[in-house]
Amino acid sequence: MQNNSKTKIFAIIGYPLKYTISPKVHNAAFEHSGYNARYVALKIPPEYFKKEIMRLKQSDIAGFNVTIPYKEAIIPLLDGLSCEAKTIGAVNIVVVKKRKFIGYNTDGEGFLRSLKDKKISPKGKRIICLGAGGAARAVVWALAKEGASKITIANRTKVRVKKLVLEFRRKFTKCAFRVIDFKAAHLEEGIANSDILINTTSVGMNPSDTLLLRPEWLKRGLIVYDIIYKDTPLIKAAKRCGLVVINGLGMFIHQAALSFKLWTGQKAPVAVMRRAVMRDI
Ligand code: ATR
């Protein structure tokens, strides 16, 4: 589709945003639906973050996705939040209504839909989650909402995970939350006492990244989920152990489809979006 004066501009903002498949997926969806829009990647260094968001508010941007490391940092700069985004404490999509920036979260629901696709229910499950950033908040919210019995969280920066758990304990009183140190002995014990291991950290995104844990800790029967949308060292190690593995592709597609619906009001062409990703990875 040719761009013209009526073409709406959508974007993904993040940093370093080295590699993102979001423009491919959303442009394929716009093209297929005949929706007059383009989707671009906007790399914003942390020192310019606030200034750039203010500049975007003066622009004609129609909406944008938010990724690492801004899913929490964007919140004070918004004009409103959906109930879900407020409870989660992270935003991955902004809808622009009359020049007002309204934050939503489709990561949590996208994550749940990806589990449903695999016929896995969090109800009564013991989960160990690595990471406590914006994506972790959405994942933990989804698991607690769906009745996980226990969620153990380990994060490199302890104050961040403590804050997350303090907030979520108040919101989900039936789920047991536990914080453990991001250290070998604690991780090994945490994994041994869990049914599902979820990596929400960014470790595994870069080709040079190594495993955050030891393969021998991956016990039989454990389900291993990495929210990164390609096969990371963790997914590869779990596959070698013969475990059920899930990468972040399903979550990515579902959150993108939910974003498309919020922006356009139309049902997302999920199969087209999935094909666009498959061509690229
Ligand atoms: P996202 O929005 O994708 O969650 P984020 O909010 O920047 O991105 O969070 C990134 C997560 O990856 C955090 O849990 C981060 O840990 P810190 O809170 O200690 O920063 C984690 N992470 C990033 N690099 C890491 C590394 N090298 N080792 C362990 N954890 C790492």
GROMACS .gro file of C-alpha atoms and ligand atoms in nm:
model
  312
    1MET     CA    1   0.000   0.000   0.000
    2GLN     CA    2   0.129   0.348  -0.091
    3ASN     CA    3   0.178   0.596   0.192
    4ASN     CA    4  -0.026   0.917   0.165
    5SER     CA    5  -0.133   1.207   0.386
    6LYS     CA    6  -0.391   0.982   0.558
    7THR     CA    7  -0.145   0.703   0.639
    8LYS     CA    8  -0.140   0.640   1.015
    9ILE     CA    9   0.198   0.586   1.175
   10PHE     CA   10   0.250   0.325   1.447
   11ALA     CA   11   0.581   0.235   1.608
   12ILE     CA   12   0.772   0.025   1.856
   13ILE     CA   13   0.990   0.213   2.102
   14GLY     CA   14   1.279   0.056   2.294
   15TYR     CA   15   1.652   0.042   2.341
   16PRO     CA   16   1.885  -0.095   2.212
   17LEU     CA   17   1.613  -0.242   1.987
   18LYS     CA   18   1.886  -0.422   1.793
   19TYR     CA   19   1.649  -0.661   1.629
   20THR     CA   20   1.270  -0.649   1.621
   21ILE     CA   21   1.019  -0.840   1.411
   22SER     CA   22   0.729  -0.614   1.515
   23PRO     CA   23   0.743  -0.390   1.202
   24LYS     CA   24   0.731  -0.697   0.972
   25VAL     CA   25   0.435  -0.846   1.159
   26HIS     CA   26   0.228  -0.529   1.190
   27ASN     CA   27   0.299  -0.408   0.837
   28ALA     CA   28   0.190  -0.750   0.706
   29ALA     CA   29  -0.132  -0.720   0.910
   30PHE     CA   30  -0.204  -0.363   0.789
   31GLU     CA   31  -0.134  -0.461   0.429
   32HIS     CA   32  -0.358  -0.768   0.447
   33SER     CA   33  -0.648  -0.577   0.608
   34GLY     CA   34  -0.620  -0.278   0.373
   35TYR     CA   35  -0.568  -0.055   0.679
   36ASN     CA   36  -0.383   0.260   0.572
   37ALA     CA   37  -0.094   0.251   0.819
   38ARG     CA   38   0.282   0.199   0.853
   39TYR     CA   39   0.473   0.061   1.150
   40VAL     CA   40   0.828   0.171   1.224
   41ALA     CA   41   1.099   0.102   1.485
   42LEU     CA   42   1.207   0.396   1.703
   43LYS     CA   43   1.526   0.341   1.896
   44ILE     CA   44   1.527   0.583   2.195
   45PRO     CA   45   1.839   0.600   2.416
   46PRO     CA   46   1.754   0.629   2.789
   47GLU     CA   47   1.894   0.982   2.821
   48TYR     CA   48   1.641   1.109   2.562
   49PHE     CA   49   1.346   0.895   2.675
   50LYS     CA   50   1.132   1.158   2.845
   51LYS     CA   51   1.206   1.422   2.583
   52GLU     CA   52   1.120   1.185   2.298
   53ILE     CA   53   0.790   1.080   2.458
   54MET     CA   54   0.699   1.448   2.494
   55ARG     CA   55   0.793   1.501   2.129
   56LEU     CA   56   0.576   1.203   2.027
   57LYS     CA   57   0.283   1.364   2.212
   58GLN     CA   58   0.313   1.663   1.980
   59SER     CA   59   0.329   1.440   1.673
   60ASP     CA   60   0.059   1.259   1.474
   61ILE     CA   61   0.164   0.914   1.597
   62ALA     CA   62  -0.143   0.686   1.609
   63GLY     CA   63  -0.009   0.439   1.866
   64PHE     CA   64   0.299   0.244   1.966
   65ASN     CA   65   0.432  -0.068   2.133
   66VAL     CA   66   0.677  -0.040   2.420
   67THR     CA   67   0.961  -0.284   2.473
   68ILE     CA   68   1.280  -0.330   2.678
   69PRO     CA   69   1.361  -0.133   2.892
   70TYR     CA   70   1.061   0.104   2.900
   71LYS     CA   71   0.753  -0.104   2.991
   72GLU     CA   72   0.750   0.034   3.346
   73ALA     CA   73   0.926   0.367   3.283
   74ILE     CA   74   0.656   0.481   3.036
   75ILE     CA   75   0.378   0.474   3.298
   76PRO     CA   76   0.435   0.815   3.465
   77LEU     CA   77   0.442   0.977   3.118
   78LEU     CA   78   0.099   0.847   3.014
   79ASP     CA   79  -0.241   1.017   3.040
   80GLY     CA   80  -0.430   0.703   3.140
   81LEU     CA   81  -0.400   0.328   3.201
   82SER     CA   82  -0.626   0.029   3.141
   83CYS     CA   83  -0.723  -0.166   3.454
   84GLU     CA   84  -0.497  -0.454   3.350
   85ALA     CA   85  -0.195  -0.232   3.285
   86LYS     CA   86  -0.250  -0.068   3.624
   87THR     CA   87  -0.261  -0.403   3.808
   88ILE     CA   88   0.034  -0.540   3.614
   89GLY     CA   89   0.241  -0.224   3.653
   90ALA     CA   90   0.374  -0.243   3.295
   91VAL     CA   91   0.261  -0.122   2.953
   92ASN     CA   92   0.348  -0.278   2.617
   93ILE     CA   93   0.102  -0.085   2.400
   94VAL     CA   94  -0.011   0.276   2.389
   95VAL     CA   95  -0.333   0.380   2.217
   96VAL     CA   96  -0.361   0.747   2.121
   97LYS     CA   97  -0.709   0.893   2.183
   98LYS     CA   98  -0.753   1.263   2.106
   99ARG     CA   99  -0.377   1.313   2.152
  100LYS     CA  100  -0.392   1.143   2.494
  101PHE     CA  101  -0.160   0.846   2.551
  102ILE     CA  102  -0.345   0.553   2.712
  103GLY     CA  103  -0.139   0.251   2.824
  104TYR     CA  104  -0.256  -0.110   2.791
  105ASN     CA  105  -0.097  -0.447   2.848
  106THR     CA  106  -0.145  -0.730   2.599
  107ASP     CA  107   0.162  -0.929   2.712
  108GLY     CA  108  -0.024  -1.096   2.999
  109GLU     CA  109  -0.323  -1.205   2.791
  110GLY     CA  110  -0.089  -1.298   2.503
  111PHE     CA  111   0.110  -1.519   2.738
  112LEU     CA  112  -0.209  -1.695   2.861
  113ARG     CA  113  -0.329  -1.755   2.505
  114SER     CA  114   0.006  -1.912   2.419
  115LEU     CA  115  -0.033  -2.150   2.714
  116LYS     CA  116  -0.388  -2.235   2.606
  117ASP     CA  117  -0.259  -2.315   2.255
  118LYS     CA  118  -0.034  -2.575   2.420
  119LYS     CA  119  -0.322  -2.696   2.642
  120ILE     CA  120  -0.134  -2.600   2.957
  121SER     CA  121  -0.326  -2.452   3.250
  122PRO     CA  122  -0.145  -2.261   3.528
  123LYS     CA  123  -0.414  -2.367   3.781
  124GLY     CA  124  -0.254  -2.528   4.086
  125LYS     CA  125   0.094  -2.517   3.929
  126ARG     CA  126   0.417  -2.420   4.103
  127ILE     CA  127   0.612  -2.181   3.886
  128ILE     CA  128   0.966  -2.049   3.898
  129CYS     CA  129   1.014  -1.723   3.712
  130LEU     CA  130   1.354  -1.577   3.621
  131GLY     CA  131   1.340  -1.197   3.597
  132ALA     CA  132   1.126  -0.921   3.749
  133GLY     CA  133   1.107  -0.662   3.469
  134GLY     CA  134   0.808  -0.538   3.272
  135ALA     CA  135   0.752  -0.867   3.091
  136ALA     CA  136   0.781  -1.065   3.417
  137ARG     CA  137   0.506  -0.851   3.569
  138ALA     CA  138   0.266  -0.947   3.289
  139VAL     CA  139   0.358  -1.316   3.314
  140VAL     CA  140   0.325  -1.325   3.694
  141TRP     CA  141  -0.009  -1.141   3.676
  142ALA     CA  142  -0.141  -1.392   3.422
  143LEU     CA  143  -0.026  -1.694   3.625
  144ALA     CA  144  -0.164  -1.562   3.954
  145LYS     CA  145  -0.495  -1.465   3.791
  146GLU     CA  146  -0.532  -1.816   3.649
  147GLY     CA  147  -0.478  -1.984   3.986
  148ALA     CA  148  -0.108  -2.081   4.003
  149SER     CA  149  -0.054  -2.210   4.357
  150LYS     CA  150   0.302  -2.084   4.405
  151ILE     CA  151   0.524  -1.842   4.215
  152THR     CA  152   0.894  -1.829   4.303
  153ILE     CA  153   1.084  -1.539   4.148
  154ALA     CA  154   1.458  -1.483   4.113
  155ASN     CA  155   1.601  -1.161   3.977
  156ARG     CA  156   1.953  -1.024   3.949
  157THR     CA  157   1.844  -0.698   4.116
  158LYS     CA  158   1.679  -0.799   4.441
  159VAL     CA  159   1.502  -0.472   4.523
  160ARG     CA  160   1.311  -0.495   4.196
  161VAL     CA  161   1.175  -0.843   4.268
  162LYS     CA  162   1.092  -0.751   4.627
  163LYS     CA  163   0.882  -0.458   4.505
  164LEU     CA  164   0.702  -0.679   4.252
  165VAL     CA  165   0.620  -0.945   4.510
  166LEU     CA  166   0.505  -0.689   4.767
  167GLU     CA  167   0.255  -0.550   4.516
  168PHE     CA  168   0.132  -0.886   4.386
  169ARG     CA  169   0.088  -1.041   4.731
  170ARG     CA  170  -0.170  -0.772   4.802
  171LYS     CA  171  -0.351  -0.829   4.472
  172PHE     CA  172  -0.352  -1.211   4.467
  173THR     CA  173  -0.397  -1.342   4.818
  174LYS     CA  174  -0.452  -1.708   4.715
  175CYS     CA  175  -0.116  -1.746   4.542
  176ALA     CA  176   0.202  -1.800   4.745
  177PHE     CA  177   0.483  -1.571   4.627
  178ARG     CA  178   0.844  -1.635   4.716
  179VAL     CA  179   1.161  -1.444   4.636
  180ILE     CA  180   1.489  -1.633   4.602
  181ASP     CA  181   1.845  -1.519   4.537
  182PHE     CA  182   1.973  -1.533   4.182
  183LYS     CA  183   2.239  -1.780   4.297
  184ALA     CA  184   2.314  -2.139   4.198
  185ALA     CA  185   2.198  -2.323   4.510
  186HIS     CA  186   1.875  -2.122   4.533
  187LEU     CA  187   1.795  -2.160   4.164
  188GLU     CA  188   1.858  -2.534   4.173
  189GLU     CA  189   1.628  -2.579   4.473
  190GLY     CA  190   1.366  -2.345   4.323
  191ILE     CA  191   1.357  -2.542   3.997
  192ALA     CA  192   1.345  -2.876   4.181
  193ASN     CA  193   1.027  -2.758   4.357
  194SER     CA  194   0.849  -2.623   4.049
  195ASP     CA  195   0.636  -2.759   3.764
  196ILE     CA  196   0.710  -2.480   3.514
  197LEU     CA  197   1.027  -2.273   3.464
  198ILE     CA  198   0.982  -1.942   3.285
  199ASN     CA  199   1.261  -1.716   3.165
  200THR     CA  200   1.145  -1.354   3.136
  201THR     CA  201   1.495  -1.203   3.141
  202SER     CA  202   1.653  -1.074   2.821
  203VAL     CA  203   1.933  -1.328   2.856
  204GLY     CA  204   1.926  -1.548   2.546
  205MET     CA  205   1.840  -1.270   2.301
  206ASN     CA  206   2.198  -1.216   2.189
  207PRO     CA  207   2.382  -1.499   2.013
  208SER     CA  208   2.669  -1.468   2.264
  209ASP     CA  209   2.439  -1.519   2.569
  210THR     CA  210   2.504  -1.825   2.779
  211LEU     CA  211   2.275  -2.035   2.996
  212LEU     CA  212   2.168  -1.873   3.328
  213LEU     CA  213   2.147  -2.216   3.492
  214ARG     CA  214   2.298  -2.563   3.472
  215PRO     CA  215   2.130  -2.819   3.240
  216GLU     CA  216   2.143  -3.087   3.510
  217TRP     CA  217   1.892  -2.883   3.714
  218LEU     CA  218   1.630  -2.937   3.443
  219LYS     CA  219   1.452  -3.234   3.597
  220ARG     CA  220   1.217  -3.472   3.424
  221GLY     CA  221   0.857  -3.347   3.387
  222LEU     CA  222   0.952  -2.977   3.405
  223ILE     CA  223   0.792  -2.751   3.143
  224VAL     CA  224   1.036  -2.487   3.018
  225TYR     CA  225   0.902  -2.159   2.876
  226ASP     CA  226   1.131  -1.884   2.744
  227ILE     CA  227   0.945  -1.567   2.644
  228ILE     CA  228   1.214  -1.483   2.385
  229TYR     CA  229   1.068  -1.567   2.044
  230LYS     CA  230   1.350  -1.784   1.918
  231ASP     CA  231   1.525  -2.093   2.044
  232THR     CA  232   1.755  -1.966   2.320
  233PRO     CA  233   2.032  -2.163   2.496
  234LEU     CA  234   1.771  -2.247   2.764
  235ILE     CA  235   1.523  -2.388   2.511
  236LYS     CA  236   1.800  -2.584   2.339
  237ALA     CA  237   1.921  -2.730   2.669
  238ALA     CA  238   1.566  -2.825   2.772
  239LYS     CA  239   1.506  -2.989   2.434
  240ARG     CA  240   1.821  -3.194   2.478
  241CYS     CA  241   1.678  -3.312   2.813
  242GLY     CA  242   1.359  -3.420   2.633
  243LEU     CA  243   1.140  -3.168   2.819
  244VAL     CA  244   0.828  -2.991   2.695
  245VAL     CA  245   0.950  -2.650   2.574
  246ILE     CA  246   0.770  -2.333   2.466
  247ASN     CA  247   0.944  -2.033   2.313
  248GLY     CA  248   0.803  -1.680   2.305
  249LEU     CA  249   0.672  -1.691   1.950
  250GLY     CA  250   0.312  -1.769   2.050
  251MET     CA  251   0.308  -1.498   2.317
  252PHE     CA  252   0.458  -1.251   2.069
  253ILE     CA  253   0.196  -1.323   1.802
  254HIS     CA  254  -0.095  -1.306   2.048
  255GLN     CA  255   0.018  -0.978   2.205
  256ALA     CA  256   0.067  -0.831   1.857
  257ALA     CA  257  -0.280  -0.950   1.748
  258LEU     CA  258  -0.438  -0.795   2.060
  259SER     CA  259  -0.246  -0.471   1.991
  260PHE     CA  260  -0.378  -0.466   1.632
  261LYS     CA  261  -0.735  -0.501   1.762
  262LEU     CA  262  -0.690  -0.218   2.014
  263TRP     CA  263  -0.552   0.017   1.748
  264THR     CA  264  -0.779  -0.063   1.456
  265GLY     CA  265  -1.094  -0.205   1.616
  266GLN     CA  266  -1.063  -0.491   1.367
  267LYS     CA  267  -0.998  -0.859   1.425
  268ALA     CA  268  -0.629  -0.931   1.364
  269PRO     CA  269  -0.526  -1.155   1.072
  270VAL     CA  270  -0.337  -1.387   1.307
  271ALA     CA  271  -0.235  -1.642   1.042
  272VAL     CA  272  -0.088  -1.364   0.824
  273MET     CA  273   0.101  -1.225   1.122
  274ARG     CA  274   0.236  -1.568   1.210
  275ARG     CA  275   0.351  -1.627   0.851
  276ALA     CA  276   0.533  -1.291   0.849
  277VAL     CA  277   0.730  -1.398   1.158
  278MET     CA  278   0.809  -1.742   1.022
  279ARG     CA  279   0.960  -1.585   0.711
  280ASP     CA  280   1.189  -1.377   0.928
  281ILE     CA  281   1.326  -1.614   1.193
  282ATR     P1  282   1.121  -0.639   2.987
  282ATR     O1  283   1.029  -0.527   2.965
  282ATR     O2  284   1.139  -0.726   2.867
  282ATR     O3  285   1.089  -0.720   3.109
  282ATR     P2  286   1.317  -0.508   3.148
  282ATR     O4  287   1.205  -0.446   3.226
  282ATR     O5  288   1.433  -0.425   3.108
  282ATR     O6  289   1.263  -0.570   3.014
  282ATR     O7  290   1.365  -0.637   3.230
  282ATR     C1  291   1.470  -0.715   3.187
  282ATR     C2  292   1.486  -0.833   3.281
  282ATR     O8  293   1.601  -0.908   3.241
  282ATR     C3  294   1.513  -0.792   3.425
  282ATR     O9  295   1.461  -0.891   3.513
  282ATR     C4  296   1.665  -0.791   3.430
  282ATR    O10  297   1.720  -0.804   3.558
  282ATR     P3  298   1.753  -0.670   3.647
  282ATR    O11  299   1.623  -0.629   3.706
  282ATR    O12  300   1.853  -0.718   3.745
  282ATR    O13  301   1.809  -0.569   3.550
  282ATR     C5  302   1.694  -0.914   3.350
  282ATR     N1  303   1.831  -0.918   3.297
  282ATR     C6  304   1.883  -0.844   3.197
  282ATR     N2  305   2.013  -0.878   3.176
  282ATR     C7  306   2.043  -0.976   3.267
  282ATR     C8  307   2.160  -1.054   3.297
  282ATR     N3  308   2.274  -1.038   3.227
  282ATR     N4  309   2.153  -1.147   3.395
  282ATR     C9  310   2.039  -1.166   3.465
  282ATR     N5  311   1.925  -1.095   3.442
  282ATR    C10  312   1.926  -1.002   3.344
   0.00000   0.00000   0.00000
